[in-house]
Amino acid sequence: MEKSDFRKRLFCFDGKTLGEWYGYVKEWRASESQSSQPAQLSDLNESTIKLVLDCLPVKDRLNFRNTSTKLQNISDSHPLHCKELKLNICYDAACLRLDNLELMFDSVENTPRGKIIQRDHVKRALRRLKMILKIPELKLENVTIKVASCVNKDWQKEINIALASFNRFLESLPHKIHVENLRIQCANLEIMNLLLPFIAPKVLKSIEHTGLEVKGYGTTDDEGTKKIQDISMTDQWWKARELRMCHNFAYLINYFGSFGRFRLITLLPPFSRIQEVRLIKSILLKLSPRQILTMRISVTDFEEICEKYRYCMTIIQKDRHAVYKYFDEETFDIGLKLVGQEYYAKIRRRL
């Protein structure tokens, strides 16, 4: 059978399960050899198997590695492109998603004796994540890791133990992880500090970190500041082109000199108007001419900044939008309500 004919038949079976593929290959091999002897998927040549791999869903592609040594070697040598990898960890459960594959890890286990609470869902989620990251040719476009805050000290201790084990795994990994856009939502910089050094530097395009605990304008703990300093020395940090940062670390702009683009993320509860204007002024004066600052800011604040600093800034884009609130905390009214106007603006420093 010609390769073009085989591609046409593959197209008809796109999205089928591994079992359906096996039945198809068995039928095809029988018709080709004019024999009714059963065929194995590993009987196909390497180029044909790779054509099959391109059409398999993510779930079956992962199971493909466990069928035989030959198929595992072929699978590991063939790129696996995934648009999104998400890991969401909270006190009660963890969720791991790889494109259309979603895995839930619950802290409550149902047994004949009843429900048993076991806080090992983080270990189980990270164990499965390790299996995914072991694939040498894994290509991830977007990676999102979200770790919810919790005041329970015992659970936080379990988190730290699991992360220490995950760190040892990353150190033993023979290859760098292929990630284009990294997004982390956590109350501290532990995850960023842990993961960033093991990402392929020339591949990473953007870094985003949100969810940091706000302690006021220009104030963070010394440990957090030290971690920003350490992270800013990595190749991954210097070679990424875009940084999305939250307010309470934006004042450390001296460590963001390598980035071409900044996106300033508004945190809830927001800073006061005076603090926000002061922060943006500080950032603007420290920007290099090649850097671009992207932000959402109230019309009044933006006009004040433009009036005082128009001699040293160039407006690249300025789009005005209405701001609506669905729930009023004071009156407890529910419904869309116009609360103001804001700009989505891109500015650059002018020499």
XYZ file of C-alpha atoms in Angstrom:
351
model
C 0.000 0.000 0.000
C 1.307 3.461 -0.930
C 1.933 5.935 1.881
C -0.550 8.394 0.359
C -3.274 5.718 0.403
C -2.452 4.899 4.012
C -2.711 8.595 4.944
C -6.198 8.716 3.400
C -7.291 5.748 5.462
C -5.723 7.278 8.585
C -7.767 10.423 8.043
C -10.960 8.386 8.129
C -9.986 6.909 11.497
C -8.750 10.120 13.117
C -9.725 10.290 16.807
C -10.353 6.563 17.242
C -9.215 4.698 20.334
C -6.130 2.518 20.492
C -8.287 -0.622 20.464
C -10.048 0.500 17.290
C -6.684 1.251 15.724
C -5.483 -2.250 16.554
C -8.540 -3.764 14.877
C -8.006 -1.577 11.831
C -4.314 -2.495 11.511
C -5.130 -6.166 12.014
C -7.705 -6.010 9.209
C -5.325 -4.116 6.937
C -2.442 -6.537 7.510
C -4.706 -9.498 6.808
C -5.881 -7.974 3.525
C -2.326 -7.127 2.486
C -0.855 -10.569 3.130
C -3.982 -12.463 2.050
C -3.729 -14.270 5.348
C -6.034 -14.452 8.349
C -3.143 -14.603 10.822
C -3.421 -11.918 13.536
C -1.154 -8.896 13.157
C 0.555 -6.765 15.800
C 0.858 -2.997 15.682
C 4.611 -3.398 16.136
C 4.765 -5.354 12.851
C 4.377 -2.098 10.935
C 7.448 -0.140 9.905
C 8.502 2.908 11.911
C 7.247 5.543 9.456
C 3.785 3.962 9.375
C 3.607 3.771 13.169
C 4.441 7.483 13.375
C 1.539 8.203 11.046
C -0.684 6.352 13.493
C 0.774 8.340 16.410
C -0.140 11.639 14.766
C -3.828 10.659 14.752
C -4.108 9.157 18.241
C -5.789 11.128 21.056
C -3.535 12.238 23.915
C -4.834 9.527 26.273
C -4.021 6.706 23.846
C -0.724 8.310 22.948
C 0.303 8.063 26.608
C -0.892 4.440 26.814
C 1.002 3.680 23.608
C 4.308 3.868 25.501
C 3.310 0.943 27.744
C 2.592 -1.579 24.971
C 6.112 -2.740 24.068
C 9.729 -1.575 24.158
C 9.808 -1.008 20.405
C 6.645 1.086 20.391
C 7.822 3.053 23.415
C 11.110 3.926 21.683
C 9.282 5.000 18.540
C 6.776 7.043 20.547
C 9.529 8.739 22.561
C 11.377 9.708 19.380
C 8.253 11.271 17.829
C 7.039 14.722 19.001
C 3.884 14.926 21.107
C 2.414 18.410 20.660
C -0.007 19.538 23.371
C -1.707 22.897 23.466
C -2.254 23.064 27.210
C -1.135 21.429 30.443
C -2.965 22.493 33.614
C -2.352 21.455 37.213
C -4.770 22.763 39.844
C -4.085 21.879 43.491
C -6.270 22.741 46.471
C -6.872 21.330 49.946
C -9.583 18.864 48.904
C -8.557 17.756 45.416
C -6.169 18.086 42.503
C -6.871 18.209 38.781
C -4.407 17.471 35.986
C -5.423 18.273 32.420
C -3.491 17.616 29.224
C -5.520 18.862 26.259
C -8.684 16.692 26.246
C -7.394 14.318 28.944
C -8.575 15.247 32.452
C -7.564 13.416 35.629
C -9.130 14.110 39.035
C -7.438 13.199 42.323
C -9.762 13.351 45.322
C -8.702 13.488 48.965
C -11.681 11.320 49.968
C -11.568 7.599 49.200
C -14.729 5.471 49.227
C -14.217 2.101 50.941
C -16.597 -0.634 52.160
C -16.198 0.823 55.643
C -17.125 4.295 54.469
C -15.289 7.391 53.347
C -11.654 7.764 54.344
C -9.919 11.114 54.056
C -6.391 10.779 52.691
C -4.458 13.946 51.932
C -2.218 12.261 49.363
C -3.954 13.678 46.283
C -1.028 16.032 45.665
C 1.445 13.140 45.567
C -0.775 11.196 43.166
C -1.209 14.201 40.877
C 2.527 14.927 40.799
C 3.257 11.239 40.216
C 1.117 11.330 37.077
C 2.698 14.612 36.023
C 6.121 12.982 36.274
C 5.001 10.242 33.880
C 3.968 12.898 31.362
C 7.157 14.948 31.680
C 9.292 11.847 31.123
C 8.324 11.899 27.433
C 11.472 13.296 25.736
C 9.730 14.885 22.737
C 6.843 16.440 24.666
C 6.080 19.912 23.261
C 3.879 22.063 25.524
C 2.478 25.354 24.297
C 0.914 26.582 27.561
C 1.565 25.374 31.115
C -0.618 26.622 33.985
C 0.011 25.648 37.606
C -2.341 26.864 40.322
C -1.804 26.130 44.010
C -4.477 27.404 46.398
C -3.479 28.948 49.710
C -4.296 27.079 52.903
C -3.679 27.859 56.567
C -3.553 24.167 57.513
C 0.069 23.575 58.551
C -0.099 19.787 58.209
C -1.308 20.032 54.626
C 1.307 22.666 53.819
C 3.919 20.264 55.163
C 2.626 17.558 52.805
C 2.851 20.037 49.928
C 6.473 20.824 50.774
C 7.386 17.116 50.927
C 5.704 16.463 47.567
C 7.462 19.440 45.969
C 10.828 18.301 47.332
C 10.274 14.905 45.702
C 9.230 16.617 42.460
C 12.385 18.735 42.558
C 14.554 15.608 42.793
C 12.701 14.218 39.786
C 13.378 17.374 37.758
C 17.062 17.241 38.658
C 17.283 13.666 37.370
C 15.404 14.439 34.141
C 17.843 14.015 31.195
C 16.161 16.699 29.069
C 14.779 20.210 29.494
C 11.004 20.672 29.399
C 9.687 22.272 26.206
C 7.304 25.067 27.339
C 6.412 28.202 25.377
C 4.226 30.067 27.893
C 4.471 29.500 31.650
C 1.759 30.713 34.017
C 1.864 30.164 37.771
C -0.746 31.237 40.309
C 0.516 30.800 43.843
C 0.822 32.799 47.055
C 4.627 32.634 46.922
C 7.478 32.083 44.478
C 8.234 28.471 45.444
C 6.786 26.885 42.292
C 8.438 29.411 39.984
C 11.780 28.974 41.711
C 11.398 25.196 41.454
C 10.262 24.840 37.845
C 11.889 27.638 35.853
C 15.500 26.299 35.764
C 14.333 23.040 34.143
C 12.542 24.643 31.174
C 14.288 24.903 27.807
C 15.606 28.526 27.749
C 15.380 29.201 24.005
C 11.783 27.942 23.836
C 10.188 29.913 26.695
C 8.475 33.069 25.398
C 6.457 34.456 28.305
C 6.319 34.160 32.099
C 3.328 35.051 34.247
C 3.043 34.939 38.022
C -0.138 35.941 39.843
C -1.781 35.223 43.154
C 1.052 36.590 45.261
C 0.035 37.849 48.661
C -0.304 41.622 48.625
C 1.410 43.353 51.532
C 1.096 46.919 50.290
C 2.895 49.066 47.766
C 6.602 48.375 47.489
C 6.650 45.869 50.332
C 7.413 42.163 50.157
C 9.173 39.889 52.532
C 12.965 39.624 52.220
C 12.696 35.963 51.243
C 10.470 36.795 48.267
C 12.789 39.564 47.119
C 15.774 37.232 47.365
C 13.979 34.630 45.244
C 13.235 37.218 42.559
C 16.940 38.035 42.506
C 17.867 34.350 42.159
C 15.251 33.687 39.467
C 16.382 36.722 37.461
C 19.846 35.151 37.071
C 18.596 32.102 35.137
C 18.902 31.775 31.350
C 15.177 31.094 31.107
C 14.412 34.462 32.699
C 16.799 36.383 30.450
C 15.717 34.754 27.192
C 11.941 35.031 27.695
C 10.473 38.032 25.894
C 7.347 38.834 27.895
C 6.617 39.092 31.614
C 3.180 39.409 33.200
C 3.672 40.668 36.733
C 1.465 41.666 39.628
C 1.659 44.953 41.456
C 3.455 43.952 44.605
C 6.531 42.751 42.695
C 6.422 45.351 39.940
C 8.582 47.755 41.949
C 11.475 45.290 41.555
C 11.723 46.329 37.910
C 15.514 46.441 38.121
C 15.426 42.651 37.761
C 13.146 42.764 34.700
C 15.581 44.464 32.337
C 15.757 41.611 29.834
C 12.068 41.555 28.937
C 10.759 43.304 25.856
C 7.161 43.473 27.118
C 5.549 43.999 30.523
C 1.930 43.304 31.352
C 0.850 44.795 34.642
C -1.769 42.593 36.307
C -4.325 44.177 38.627
C -4.785 42.341 41.903
C -7.852 42.156 44.121
C -8.202 43.979 46.395
C -6.595 46.707 44.248
C -4.182 49.296 45.500
C -5.384 52.782 46.210
C -5.300 55.283 43.364
C -2.279 57.106 44.792
C -0.307 53.876 45.163
C -1.170 52.708 41.640
C -0.166 55.977 39.984
C 3.052 56.091 42.007
C 3.913 52.536 40.990
C 3.307 53.093 37.267
C 5.374 56.288 37.353
C 8.221 54.362 38.970
C 8.033 51.637 36.317
C 7.838 54.139 33.462
C 10.986 55.963 34.533
C 12.908 52.674 34.720
C 11.777 51.266 31.369
C 14.339 50.967 28.614
C 13.354 52.425 25.199
C 12.856 48.956 23.706
C 10.460 47.799 26.419
C 6.664 48.036 26.218
C 4.372 48.339 29.246
C 0.835 46.969 28.822
C -1.749 47.777 31.477
C -5.410 48.338 32.290
C -5.781 51.608 34.142
C -8.562 54.024 34.999
C -9.069 56.974 32.659
C -8.317 59.518 35.403
C -5.046 57.869 36.432
C -3.866 57.460 32.856
C -4.580 61.088 31.991
C -2.654 62.193 35.075
C 0.349 60.109 34.033
C 0.172 61.415 30.456
C 0.030 65.018 31.669
C 3.113 64.735 33.878
C 5.217 62.354 31.777
C 4.192 63.038 28.175
C 7.735 64.291 27.435
C 9.239 60.850 28.145
C 6.561 58.413 26.955
C 5.086 57.288 23.642
C 1.555 55.877 23.514
C 1.464 52.861 21.197
C -2.154 51.854 21.809
C -4.992 53.333 23.864
C -8.414 51.651 23.866
C -11.178 52.919 26.132
C -13.594 50.452 27.732
C -16.472 50.615 30.180
C -16.052 48.815 33.506
C -19.011 46.909 34.915
C -19.543 45.282 38.289
C -21.939 42.372 38.744
C -22.191 42.415 42.556
C -22.236 45.495 44.756
C -20.579 44.784 48.123
C -22.228 47.784 49.784
C -25.856 47.393 48.688
C -25.680 43.645 47.894
C -27.403 44.333 44.573
C -26.930 41.719 41.858
C -26.768 42.795 38.227
C -24.475 44.563 35.795
C -23.714 48.088 36.900
C -21.474 50.638 35.198
C -18.772 51.689 37.668
C -16.330 53.621 35.486
C -14.108 53.827 32.433
C -10.632 52.435 31.894
C -7.919 52.308 29.255
C -6.186 49.271 27.853
C -2.910 50.972 27.022
C 0.525 50.178 25.652
C 3.259 52.712 26.301
C 6.978 52.976 25.653
C 9.567 55.259 27.180
C 10.920 57.993 24.938
C 14.522 59.141 25.220
